[in-house]
Amino acid sequence: MTEVMTVVPEASSEGPVYRILLIEDDPGDALLVEELLHDTGMRFALTTRTTLAEARAELAGSPIDCILLDLHLPDVAGVDAVTAVRGLAPHTAVIVLTGLSEDRAGTEAMAAGAQDYLVKGKVEADLLRRTLRYAVYRSRTERASAQAQATRLRAEENARLERSLLPQPMLDTSTVRVTSRYLPGAAMALLGGDFLDVVEGDDGLLHAVVGDVSGHGPDAAALGVCLRIAWRSLVLGGHRGDDLLHLMERILIAERDGRQLFATCTLLTLDQRSGTVVLHLAGHHEPLLTTAEGTREVSAEHGIALGIVPGECSWPSTVVPLPATGALTVYTDGLIEGHNGTKGERLGVEGLLALIGNLPSADPADHVDLLIKETQTLNAGRHSDDLAVLRLDWGDRPA
C-alpha cells in the first residue's frame, strides 16, 4: 500500500518544506521513519512507496528533495538499488537505510552515489535532521556545480563555433572598415547556421559572404562553419560568381548527409578603385547602401538558395555603383523577422529602414550595436532567430 502525507509541525512555522520520498516495503519501518520525521521538528511532505517501480513513477512526476532508501526491496536490492535510484534522480539526495548487521552496506552505498546512510534502530531525531539537511545541501551543491560546468562547456563550445563562423577578416592593404556581429536566437543557445567572412584577394578586391543555413543548433552551425571555410578557400583559390556558388552548393549537398538543409547567401566583391560592388544573391535579401543622403535597399537580381534545386546554377550578378564614401550592410533575416513593436507585425525591410533613419549618427560599430538593440526592444522576445550583420565602410576612393 502506498501513502502520501504532508506534515507541518506547529513548533516550526519557519524554514523550507522538505519533499521526502521513502522507499520502504516494511510497514513497521515506514511508520518508524514517519515518527522520527515528526520528532525532528522539520517541515516536510512525505511520500511512501514500497517498490522501485512505484518510486520510478513518483520521481518522474514530482520534484523530490531527498530519497530515504531501504536496501532490500521486492524488485531490487543492495548497491543495485542505489545505482537504480541515482539513475532515475541523479541530482537528488539519497540516504540509505541499512540493518544492524549490515556493516559494509552503508559505505558501499555511499561509494555507489548515496549522500549518507543511517542504521535502522540507531537513528534519533537529531541525527536524522542533521543527516537529511546535510544530504540535501550537498546534493543541491552538486547540482549547482554540474549546471555551472555545463554552462562553462556551452560557453566554450559557443566560443569555438563563433571563431569558425565569425573569423578575423583577411585584409592586407584595404582601407575598408569591417564591422560584424552575431547573436544566437535564444539565451544559452548554441550558435546557429548564420555565417560571414571577409577576404581581400591578391588583386586588391574585397570579397565578402553572409549566409544563413536553414534550421538552428549544432547541425546548422556545423554546416555553416563548413560553408564559410569552403568559401574562404575557394575565393583564395580564384573562384568567383556562379562557379563559386556552384562549388559551395556541391559541398552543402555532400555535407548535409541526407538532411533537407539549404542555405541562402549574399556574395559581394567590392572594388574601391572603380567604385563598384558586384552582388550575387542566392535566396538572400538585398544589402543596404548608406550614403550621405540616407540608407536604402540596393536593387539586385536574385538567384535560388543553395541546395533547393541542386544543379540549377542560376545566380545572376548585379553591378552597383558606389559613392566615394558610404557603407554596405548585409544581414540575415533574424534582423527583420522580429516584431515591430505594438502593432504585432514583423519589422520587415521597410521597418528596418525607418528605424535606421531615426538612429543618431555614430561610429559604425556603435551604430550596428544600437540597431540590433532597437530591433530586440521592439521584438520584446516574441520571435527569436539567429542574426548576423556585416557592415563595410569606406572613405575617399584611392587614386
Tab-separated table of C-alpha atoms in Angstrom:
chain	number	residue	atom	x	y	z
A	1	MET	CA	0.000	0.000	0.000
A	2	THR	CA	1.286	3.498	-0.839
A	3	GLU	CA	0.711	6.628	1.160
A	4	VAL	CA	1.132	10.348	0.664
A	5	MET	CA	1.243	12.588	3.729
A	6	THR	CA	2.136	16.228	4.305
A	7	VAL	CA	3.250	17.214	7.799
A	8	VAL	CA	3.909	20.758	9.049
A	9	PRO	CA	4.753	20.669	12.780
A	10	GLU	CA	3.298	23.529	14.813
A	11	ALA	CA	6.610	24.052	16.569
A	12	SER	CA	8.331	25.093	13.351
A	13	SER	CA	6.486	27.555	11.158
A	14	GLU	CA	9.706	28.744	9.563
A	15	GLY	CA	12.131	27.070	7.150
A	16	PRO	CA	11.701	25.067	3.970
A	17	VAL	CA	9.365	22.138	3.434
A	18	TYR	CA	11.482	19.095	2.608
A	19	ARG	CA	9.887	16.864	-0.031
A	20	ILE	CA	10.862	13.351	1.020
A	21	LEU	CA	10.311	10.057	-0.790
A	22	LEU	CA	10.571	6.973	1.422
A	23	ILE	CA	11.122	3.716	-0.500
A	24	GLU	CA	10.413	1.044	2.117
A	25	ASP	CA	8.351	-2.144	1.871
A	26	ASP	CA	8.191	-2.854	5.625
A	27	PRO	CA	5.157	-1.026	7.144
A	28	GLY	CA	6.723	-1.056	10.601
A	29	ASP	CA	9.954	0.559	9.438
A	30	ALA	CA	7.977	3.075	7.373
A	31	LEU	CA	5.970	4.074	10.444
A	32	LEU	CA	9.170	4.444	12.475
A	33	VAL	CA	10.660	6.790	9.854
A	34	GLU	CA	7.481	8.860	9.847
A	35	GLU	CA	7.536	9.209	13.640
A	36	LEU	CA	11.203	10.208	13.588
A	37	LEU	CA	10.472	12.874	10.993
A	38	HIS	CA	7.774	14.241	13.294
A	39	ASP	CA	10.304	14.420	16.108
A	40	THR	CA	12.828	16.384	14.034
A	41	GLY	CA	10.592	19.466	14.049
A	42	MET	CA	11.227	19.953	10.320
A	43	ARG	CA	8.508	20.847	7.871
A	44	PHE	CA	8.186	18.032	5.372
A	45	ALA	CA	5.999	16.344	2.784
A	46	LEU	CA	6.372	12.568	2.953
A	47	THR	CA	5.530	10.134	0.178
A	48	THR	CA	5.956	6.393	0.758
A	49	ARG	CA	6.490	3.838	-1.986
A	50	THR	CA	7.144	0.106	-1.485
A	51	THR	CA	8.966	-0.797	-4.719
A	52	LEU	CA	11.433	0.729	-7.153
A	53	ALA	CA	8.786	0.566	-9.879
A	54	GLU	CA	6.402	2.699	-7.810
A	55	ALA	CA	9.240	5.082	-6.942
A	56	ARG	CA	10.127	5.437	-10.621
A	57	ALA	CA	6.655	6.779	-11.404
A	58	GLU	CA	6.843	9.157	-8.438
A	59	LEU	CA	10.249	10.527	-9.424
A	60	ALA	CA	9.080	11.058	-12.986
A	61	GLY	CA	6.182	13.239	-11.911
A	62	SER	CA	7.137	15.091	-8.720
A	63	PRO	CA	10.143	17.114	-7.531
A	64	ILE	CA	11.867	15.423	-4.599
A	65	ASP	CA	14.481	16.861	-2.219
A	66	CYS	CA	15.577	13.636	-0.551
A	67	ILE	CA	15.089	9.894	-1.024
A	68	LEU	CA	15.203	7.595	2.012
A	69	LEU	CA	16.030	4.210	0.510
A	70	ASP	CA	15.773	0.757	2.036
A	71	LEU	CA	18.331	-1.601	0.517
A	72	HIS	CA	16.008	-4.631	0.452
A	73	LEU	CA	13.061	-4.020	-1.861
A	74	PRO	CA	10.926	-6.618	-3.644
A	75	ASP	CA	12.295	-5.685	-7.074
A	76	VAL	CA	15.884	-4.589	-6.332
A	77	ALA	CA	18.405	-4.918	-3.510
A	78	GLY	CA	21.787	-3.724	-2.285
A	79	VAL	CA	24.039	-1.453	-4.282
A	80	ASP	CA	21.866	-2.086	-7.341
A	81	ALA	CA	19.064	-0.208	-5.588
A	82	VAL	CA	21.302	2.832	-5.073
A	83	THR	CA	22.526	2.730	-8.672
A	84	ALA	CA	18.957	2.461	-9.983
A	85	VAL	CA	17.685	5.365	-7.874
A	86	ARG	CA	20.656	7.560	-8.782
A	87	GLY	CA	19.974	6.825	-12.416
A	88	LEU	CA	16.380	7.967	-12.000
A	89	ALA	CA	17.255	11.061	-9.936
A	90	PRO	CA	20.959	11.862	-10.376
A	91	HIS	CA	20.766	15.230	-8.569
A	92	THR	CA	18.506	14.225	-5.671
A	93	ALA	CA	19.885	13.465	-2.211
A	94	VAL	CA	19.825	9.737	-1.353
A	95	ILE	CA	20.100	8.456	2.228
A	96	VAL	CA	20.291	4.687	2.594
A	97	LEU	CA	18.594	2.813	5.447
A	98	THR	CA	20.588	-0.251	6.500
A	99	GLY	CA	20.094	-3.035	9.047
A	100	LEU	CA	22.071	-3.547	12.222
A	101	SER	CA	24.044	-6.465	10.760
A	102	GLU	CA	24.961	-4.724	7.500
A	103	ASP	CA	28.377	-3.375	8.434
A	104	ARG	CA	29.618	-2.683	4.918
A	105	ALA	CA	26.321	-1.897	3.225
A	106	GLY	CA	26.376	1.788	4.144
A	107	THR	CA	29.882	2.508	2.877
A	108	GLU	CA	29.232	0.554	-0.313
A	109	ALA	CA	26.042	2.533	-0.851
A	110	MET	CA	27.948	5.816	-0.493
A	111	ALA	CA	30.534	4.569	-2.965
A	112	ALA	CA	27.633	3.948	-5.356
A	113	GLY	CA	26.417	7.533	-5.037
A	114	ALA	CA	24.362	7.857	-1.833
A	115	GLN	CA	24.984	11.017	0.199
A	116	ASP	CA	24.840	9.179	3.553
A	117	TYR	CA	23.428	6.155	5.374
A	118	LEU	CA	21.532	5.509	8.619
A	119	VAL	CA	21.320	2.280	10.595
A	120	LYS	CA	17.784	1.266	11.472
A	121	GLY	CA	17.290	1.064	15.238
A	122	LYS	CA	20.132	3.502	15.924
A	123	VAL	CA	18.590	6.634	14.464
A	124	GLU	CA	17.497	9.505	16.707
A	125	ALA	CA	15.611	12.611	15.615
A	126	ASP	CA	18.629	14.939	15.896
A	127	LEU	CA	20.778	12.613	13.796
A	128	LEU	CA	18.076	12.273	11.170
A	129	ARG	CA	17.586	16.032	10.987
A	130	ARG	CA	21.307	16.745	10.584
A	131	THR	CA	21.805	13.947	8.062
A	132	LEU	CA	18.832	14.946	5.943
A	133	ARG	CA	19.711	18.638	5.873
A	134	TYR	CA	23.339	17.941	5.022
A	135	ALA	CA	22.415	15.449	2.288
A	136	VAL	CA	20.003	17.899	0.652
A	137	TYR	CA	22.558	20.707	0.873
A	138	ARG	CA	25.249	18.508	-0.646
A	139	SER	CA	23.031	17.339	-3.499
A	140	ARG	CA	21.999	20.911	-4.297
A	141	THR	CA	25.646	21.952	-4.288
A	142	GLU	CA	26.481	19.106	-6.659
A	143	ARG	CA	23.595	20.105	-8.922
A	144	ALA	CA	24.734	23.750	-8.978
A	145	SER	CA	28.282	22.627	-9.769
A	146	ALA	CA	27.051	20.404	-12.609
A	147	GLN	CA	24.978	23.252	-14.032
A	148	ALA	CA	27.939	25.618	-13.800
A	149	GLN	CA	30.134	23.089	-15.572
A	150	ALA	CA	27.512	22.658	-18.299
A	151	THR	CA	27.365	26.430	-18.689
A	152	ARG	CA	31.161	26.640	-18.998
A	153	LEU	CA	31.230	23.846	-21.572
A	154	ARG	CA	28.440	25.503	-23.554
A	155	ALA	CA	30.269	28.820	-23.461
A	156	GLU	CA	33.481	27.165	-24.657
A	157	GLU	CA	31.598	25.387	-27.444
A	158	ASN	CA	29.921	28.644	-28.472
A	159	ALA	CA	33.300	30.371	-28.484
A	160	ARG	CA	34.781	27.698	-30.746
A	161	LEU	CA	31.823	27.906	-33.113
A	162	GLU	CA	31.926	31.685	-33.086
A	163	ARG	CA	35.589	31.690	-34.057
A	164	SER	CA	34.693	29.465	-37.018
A	165	LEU	CA	31.534	31.325	-38.028
A	166	LEU	CA	32.974	34.810	-37.433
A	167	PRO	CA	36.669	34.651	-38.352
A	168	GLN	CA	39.034	37.586	-38.429
A	169	PRO	CA	38.847	39.326	-41.826
A	170	MET	CA	41.844	38.744	-44.090
A	171	LEU	CA	42.789	42.293	-45.015
A	172	ASP	CA	46.172	43.427	-46.311
A	173	THR	CA	46.004	46.853	-47.933
A	174	SER	CA	42.275	47.545	-47.936
A	175	THR	CA	41.073	50.642	-46.108
A	176	VAL	CA	37.536	49.296	-45.810
A	177	ARG	CA	36.392	49.090	-42.200
A	178	VAL	CA	34.687	45.802	-41.318
A	179	THR	CA	32.092	45.511	-38.541
A	180	SER	CA	30.433	42.169	-37.814
A	181	ARG	CA	28.006	40.923	-35.186
A	182	TYR	CA	26.403	37.566	-34.459
A	183	LEU	CA	23.674	36.741	-31.936
A	184	PRO	CA	22.051	33.335	-31.368
A	185	GLY	CA	18.275	33.275	-31.369
A	186	ALA	CA	17.834	32.264	-27.720
A	187	ALA	CA	19.649	32.731	-24.479
A	188	MET	CA	22.172	29.959	-23.842
A	189	ALA	CA	21.523	28.559	-27.278
A	190	LEU	CA	24.238	27.200	-29.499
A	191	LEU	CA	25.143	29.416	-32.378
A	192	GLY	CA	23.026	28.569	-35.387
A	193	GLY	CA	23.754	28.360	-39.077
A	194	ASP	CA	24.391	32.031	-39.893
A	195	PHE	CA	27.921	32.749	-41.106
A	196	LEU	CA	30.002	35.532	-42.615
A	197	ASP	CA	33.524	36.230	-43.801
A	198	VAL	CA	35.635	38.911	-45.497
A	199	VAL	CA	38.786	38.343	-47.551
A	200	GLU	CA	40.996	40.660	-49.592
A	201	GLY	CA	42.201	38.968	-52.770
A	202	ASP	CA	45.598	39.242	-54.402
A	203	ASP	CA	44.026	41.640	-56.903
A	204	GLY	CA	43.141	44.098	-54.123
A	205	LEU	CA	39.412	43.437	-54.390
A	206	LEU	CA	37.416	42.865	-51.225
A	207	HIS	CA	35.254	39.722	-51.156
A	208	ALA	CA	32.574	39.056	-48.559
A	209	VAL	CA	29.876	36.497	-47.824
A	210	VAL	CA	26.904	36.459	-45.472
A	211	GLY	CA	24.900	33.243	-45.307
A	212	ASP	CA	22.145	31.507	-43.393
A	213	VAL	CA	21.727	27.726	-43.159
A	214	SER	CA	18.130	26.660	-42.538
A	215	GLY	CA	17.423	25.445	-39.007
A	216	HIS	CA	19.169	26.018	-35.692
A	217	GLY	CA	21.522	24.236	-33.350
A	218	PRO	CA	24.669	22.177	-33.875
A	219	ASP	CA	23.750	20.640	-37.255
A	220	ALA	CA	23.088	24.024	-38.840
A	221	ALA	CA	26.133	25.530	-37.122
A	222	ALA	CA	28.410	22.753	-38.348
A	223	LEU	CA	27.185	23.190	-41.922
A	224	GLY	CA	27.567	26.974	-41.621
A	225	VAL	CA	31.174	26.541	-40.496
A	226	CYS	CA	31.809	24.157	-43.384
A	227	LEU	CA	30.387	26.586	-45.966
A	228	ARG	CA	32.267	29.535	-44.502
A	229	ILE	CA	35.606	27.712	-44.628
A	230	ALA	CA	34.836	26.421	-48.124
A	231	TRP	CA	34.000	29.947	-49.310
A	232	ARG	CA	37.275	31.382	-47.993
A	233	SER	CA	39.325	28.573	-49.531
A	234	LEU	CA	37.570	28.847	-52.887
A	235	VAL	CA	37.872	32.637	-53.029
A	236	LEU	CA	41.585	32.471	-52.263
A	237	GLY	CA	41.822	29.826	-54.980
A	238	GLY	CA	40.429	32.283	-57.534
A	239	HIS	CA	36.804	31.075	-57.830
A	240	ARG	CA	34.174	33.743	-58.383
A	241	GLY	CA	30.459	34.202	-59.063
A	242	ASP	CA	28.461	31.274	-60.486
A	243	ASP	CA	31.446	28.951	-60.288
A	244	LEU	CA	31.964	29.723	-56.604
A	245	LEU	CA	28.278	29.247	-55.730
A	246	HIS	CA	28.105	26.008	-57.707
A	247	LEU	CA	31.016	24.573	-55.734
A	248	MET	CA	29.528	25.763	-52.427
A	249	GLU	CA	26.250	24.056	-53.312
A	250	ARG	CA	28.055	20.799	-54.071
A	251	ILE	CA	29.766	20.980	-50.686
A	252	LEU	CA	26.464	21.720	-48.934
A	253	ILE	CA	24.786	18.716	-50.544
A	254	ALA	CA	27.666	16.443	-49.619
A	255	GLU	CA	27.850	17.664	-46.018
A	256	ARG	CA	24.149	17.820	-45.158
A	257	ASP	CA	24.105	13.998	-45.061
A	258	GLY	CA	20.533	13.432	-46.199
A	259	ARG	CA	19.072	16.231	-44.085
A	260	GLN	CA	16.892	18.676	-46.004
A	261	LEU	CA	19.016	21.686	-45.162
A	262	PHE	CA	19.583	24.558	-47.567
A	263	ALA	CA	21.403	27.870	-47.355
A	264	THR	CA	20.828	31.407	-48.531
A	265	CYS	CA	23.755	33.744	-49.018
A	266	THR	CA	24.952	37.018	-50.464
A	267	LEU	CA	28.328	37.223	-52.202
A	268	LEU	CA	29.849	40.603	-52.899
A	269	THR	CA	33.062	41.838	-54.472
A	270	LEU	CA	33.879	45.449	-53.652
A	271	ASP	CA	36.260	47.403	-55.920
A	272	GLN	CA	37.159	50.710	-54.290
A	273	ARG	CA	39.170	51.919	-57.257
A	274	SER	CA	36.342	51.591	-59.748
A	275	GLY	CA	33.690	52.458	-57.158
A	276	THR	CA	31.542	49.363	-57.760
A	277	VAL	CA	30.324	46.262	-55.986
A	278	VAL	CA	29.310	43.031	-57.728
A	279	LEU	CA	26.473	41.159	-55.974
A	280	HIS	CA	25.277	37.559	-56.234
A	281	LEU	CA	22.140	36.773	-54.240
A	282	ALA	CA	21.333	33.114	-53.626
A	283	GLY	CA	17.899	33.279	-51.998
A	284	HIS	CA	19.078	36.163	-49.810
A	285	HIS	CA	17.672	39.673	-49.461
A	286	GLU	CA	19.420	42.741	-50.839
A	287	PRO	CA	22.084	44.651	-48.897
A	288	LEU	CA	21.533	48.162	-47.590
A	289	LEU	CA	23.565	51.065	-49.004
A	290	THR	CA	24.239	54.042	-46.749
A	291	THR	CA	25.259	57.358	-48.321
A	292	ALA	CA	25.184	60.982	-47.263
A	293	GLU	CA	21.527	61.071	-48.347
A	294	GLY	CA	20.494	58.181	-46.096
A	295	THR	CA	20.094	54.396	-46.287
A	296	ARG	CA	18.253	52.446	-48.953
A	297	GLU	CA	17.933	48.868	-50.125
A	298	VAL	CA	20.085	48.006	-53.140
A	299	SER	CA	18.204	46.767	-56.193
A	300	ALA	CA	19.713	43.468	-57.355
A	301	GLU	CA	18.784	40.324	-59.253
A	302	HIS	CA	18.011	37.155	-57.319
A	303	GLY	CA	19.081	33.552	-57.665
A	304	ILE	CA	17.862	30.400	-55.921
A	305	ALA	CA	19.052	29.314	-52.475
A	306	LEU	CA	21.801	26.689	-52.371
A	307	GLY	CA	20.510	23.138	-52.099
A	308	ILE	CA	16.880	23.860	-53.078
A	309	VAL	CA	17.196	22.693	-56.689
A	310	PRO	CA	20.664	21.161	-56.981
A	311	GLY	CA	22.270	21.782	-60.345
A	312	GLU	CA	20.068	24.759	-61.278
A	313	CYS	CA	23.159	27.023	-61.148
A	314	SER	CA	21.293	30.250	-61.826
A	315	TRP	CA	22.781	33.129	-59.868
A	316	PRO	CA	22.813	36.331	-61.914
A	317	SER	CA	25.228	39.112	-60.998
A	318	THR	CA	24.389	42.745	-60.348
A	319	VAL	CA	26.927	45.576	-60.601
A	320	VAL	CA	26.113	48.502	-58.297
A	321	PRO	CA	27.935	51.853	-58.478
A	322	LEU	CA	29.140	53.152	-55.133
A	323	PRO	CA	29.703	56.663	-53.786
A	324	ALA	CA	33.192	57.775	-52.751
A	325	THR	CA	32.129	57.463	-49.121
A	326	GLY	CA	29.494	55.068	-47.845
A	327	ALA	CA	28.654	51.750	-46.267
A	328	LEU	CA	27.091	48.440	-47.250
A	329	THR	CA	25.204	46.377	-44.675
A	330	VAL	CA	24.439	42.716	-45.316
A	331	TYR	CA	22.361	40.818	-42.765
A	332	THR	CA	20.417	37.624	-42.142
A	333	ASP	CA	16.666	37.554	-41.649
A	334	GLY	CA	16.913	37.421	-37.862
A	335	LEU	CA	17.310	41.213	-38.004
A	336	ILE	CA	13.958	41.845	-39.730
A	337	GLU	CA	11.702	38.913	-38.803
A	338	GLY	CA	11.080	40.085	-35.248
A	339	HIS	CA	8.002	42.100	-34.350
A	340	ASN	CA	7.843	45.842	-34.895
A	341	GLY	CA	6.532	46.863	-31.500
A	342	THR	CA	2.907	47.358	-30.555
A	343	LYS	CA	1.379	46.501	-33.950
A	344	GLY	CA	2.207	42.811	-33.696
A	345	GLU	CA	3.566	42.749	-37.248
A	346	ARG	CA	7.031	41.818	-38.460
A	347	LEU	CA	9.587	44.603	-38.675
A	348	GLY	CA	10.495	43.855	-42.301
A	349	VAL	CA	12.862	45.810	-44.508
A	350	GLU	CA	10.701	48.953	-44.506
A	351	GLY	CA	10.585	48.974	-40.730
A	352	LEU	CA	14.336	48.405	-40.565
A	353	LEU	CA	14.991	51.338	-42.892
A	354	ALA	CA	12.676	53.559	-40.850
A	355	LEU	CA	14.487	52.505	-37.690
A	356	ILE	CA	17.884	53.277	-39.243
A	357	GLY	CA	16.612	56.671	-40.335
A	358	ASN	CA	15.754	57.553	-36.754
A	359	LEU	CA	19.037	56.400	-35.259
A	360	PRO	CA	21.668	59.039	-34.464
A	361	SER	CA	24.867	59.117	-36.486
A	362	ALA	CA	27.524	57.093	-34.735
A	363	ASP	CA	30.693	55.100	-35.167
A	364	PRO	CA	29.869	52.085	-37.413
A	365	ALA	CA	30.307	49.539	-34.606
A	366	ASP	CA	28.175	51.610	-32.229
A	367	HIS	CA	25.576	52.086	-34.957
A	368	VAL	CA	25.280	48.321	-35.570
A	369	ASP	CA	25.050	47.622	-31.841
A	370	LEU	CA	22.346	50.264	-31.402
A	371	LEU	CA	20.417	48.939	-34.406
A	372	ILE	CA	20.410	45.396	-33.006
A	373	LYS	CA	19.408	46.683	-29.571
A	374	GLU	CA	16.482	48.651	-31.014
A	375	THR	CA	15.186	45.718	-33.059
A	376	GLN	CA	15.328	43.483	-29.988
A	377	THR	CA	13.486	46.081	-27.918
A	378	LEU	CA	10.710	46.283	-30.496
A	379	ASN	CA	10.512	42.499	-30.702
A	380	ALA	CA	10.336	42.103	-26.906
A	381	GLY	CA	11.294	38.427	-27.134
A	382	ARG	CA	8.242	37.405	-29.177
A	383	HIS	CA	10.250	35.953	-32.059
A	384	SER	CA	13.746	34.533	-31.916
A	385	ASP	CA	16.115	33.725	-34.742
A	386	ASP	CA	19.859	33.870	-35.153
A	387	LEU	CA	21.102	37.073	-36.715
A	388	ALA	CA	24.344	38.059	-38.379
A	389	VAL	CA	25.234	41.556	-39.549
A	390	LEU	CA	28.183	42.627	-41.699
A	391	ARG	CA	28.835	46.300	-42.371
A	392	LEU	CA	31.553	47.546	-44.721
A	393	ASP	CA	32.521	51.252	-44.519
A	394	TRP	CA	34.848	53.050	-46.920
A	395	GLY	CA	36.092	56.608	-47.286
A	396	ASP	CA	37.506	58.549	-50.193
A	397	ARG	CA	38.256	56.333	-53.186
A	398	PRO	CA	42.015	55.755	-53.601
A	399	ALA	CA	43.693	57.195	-56.668
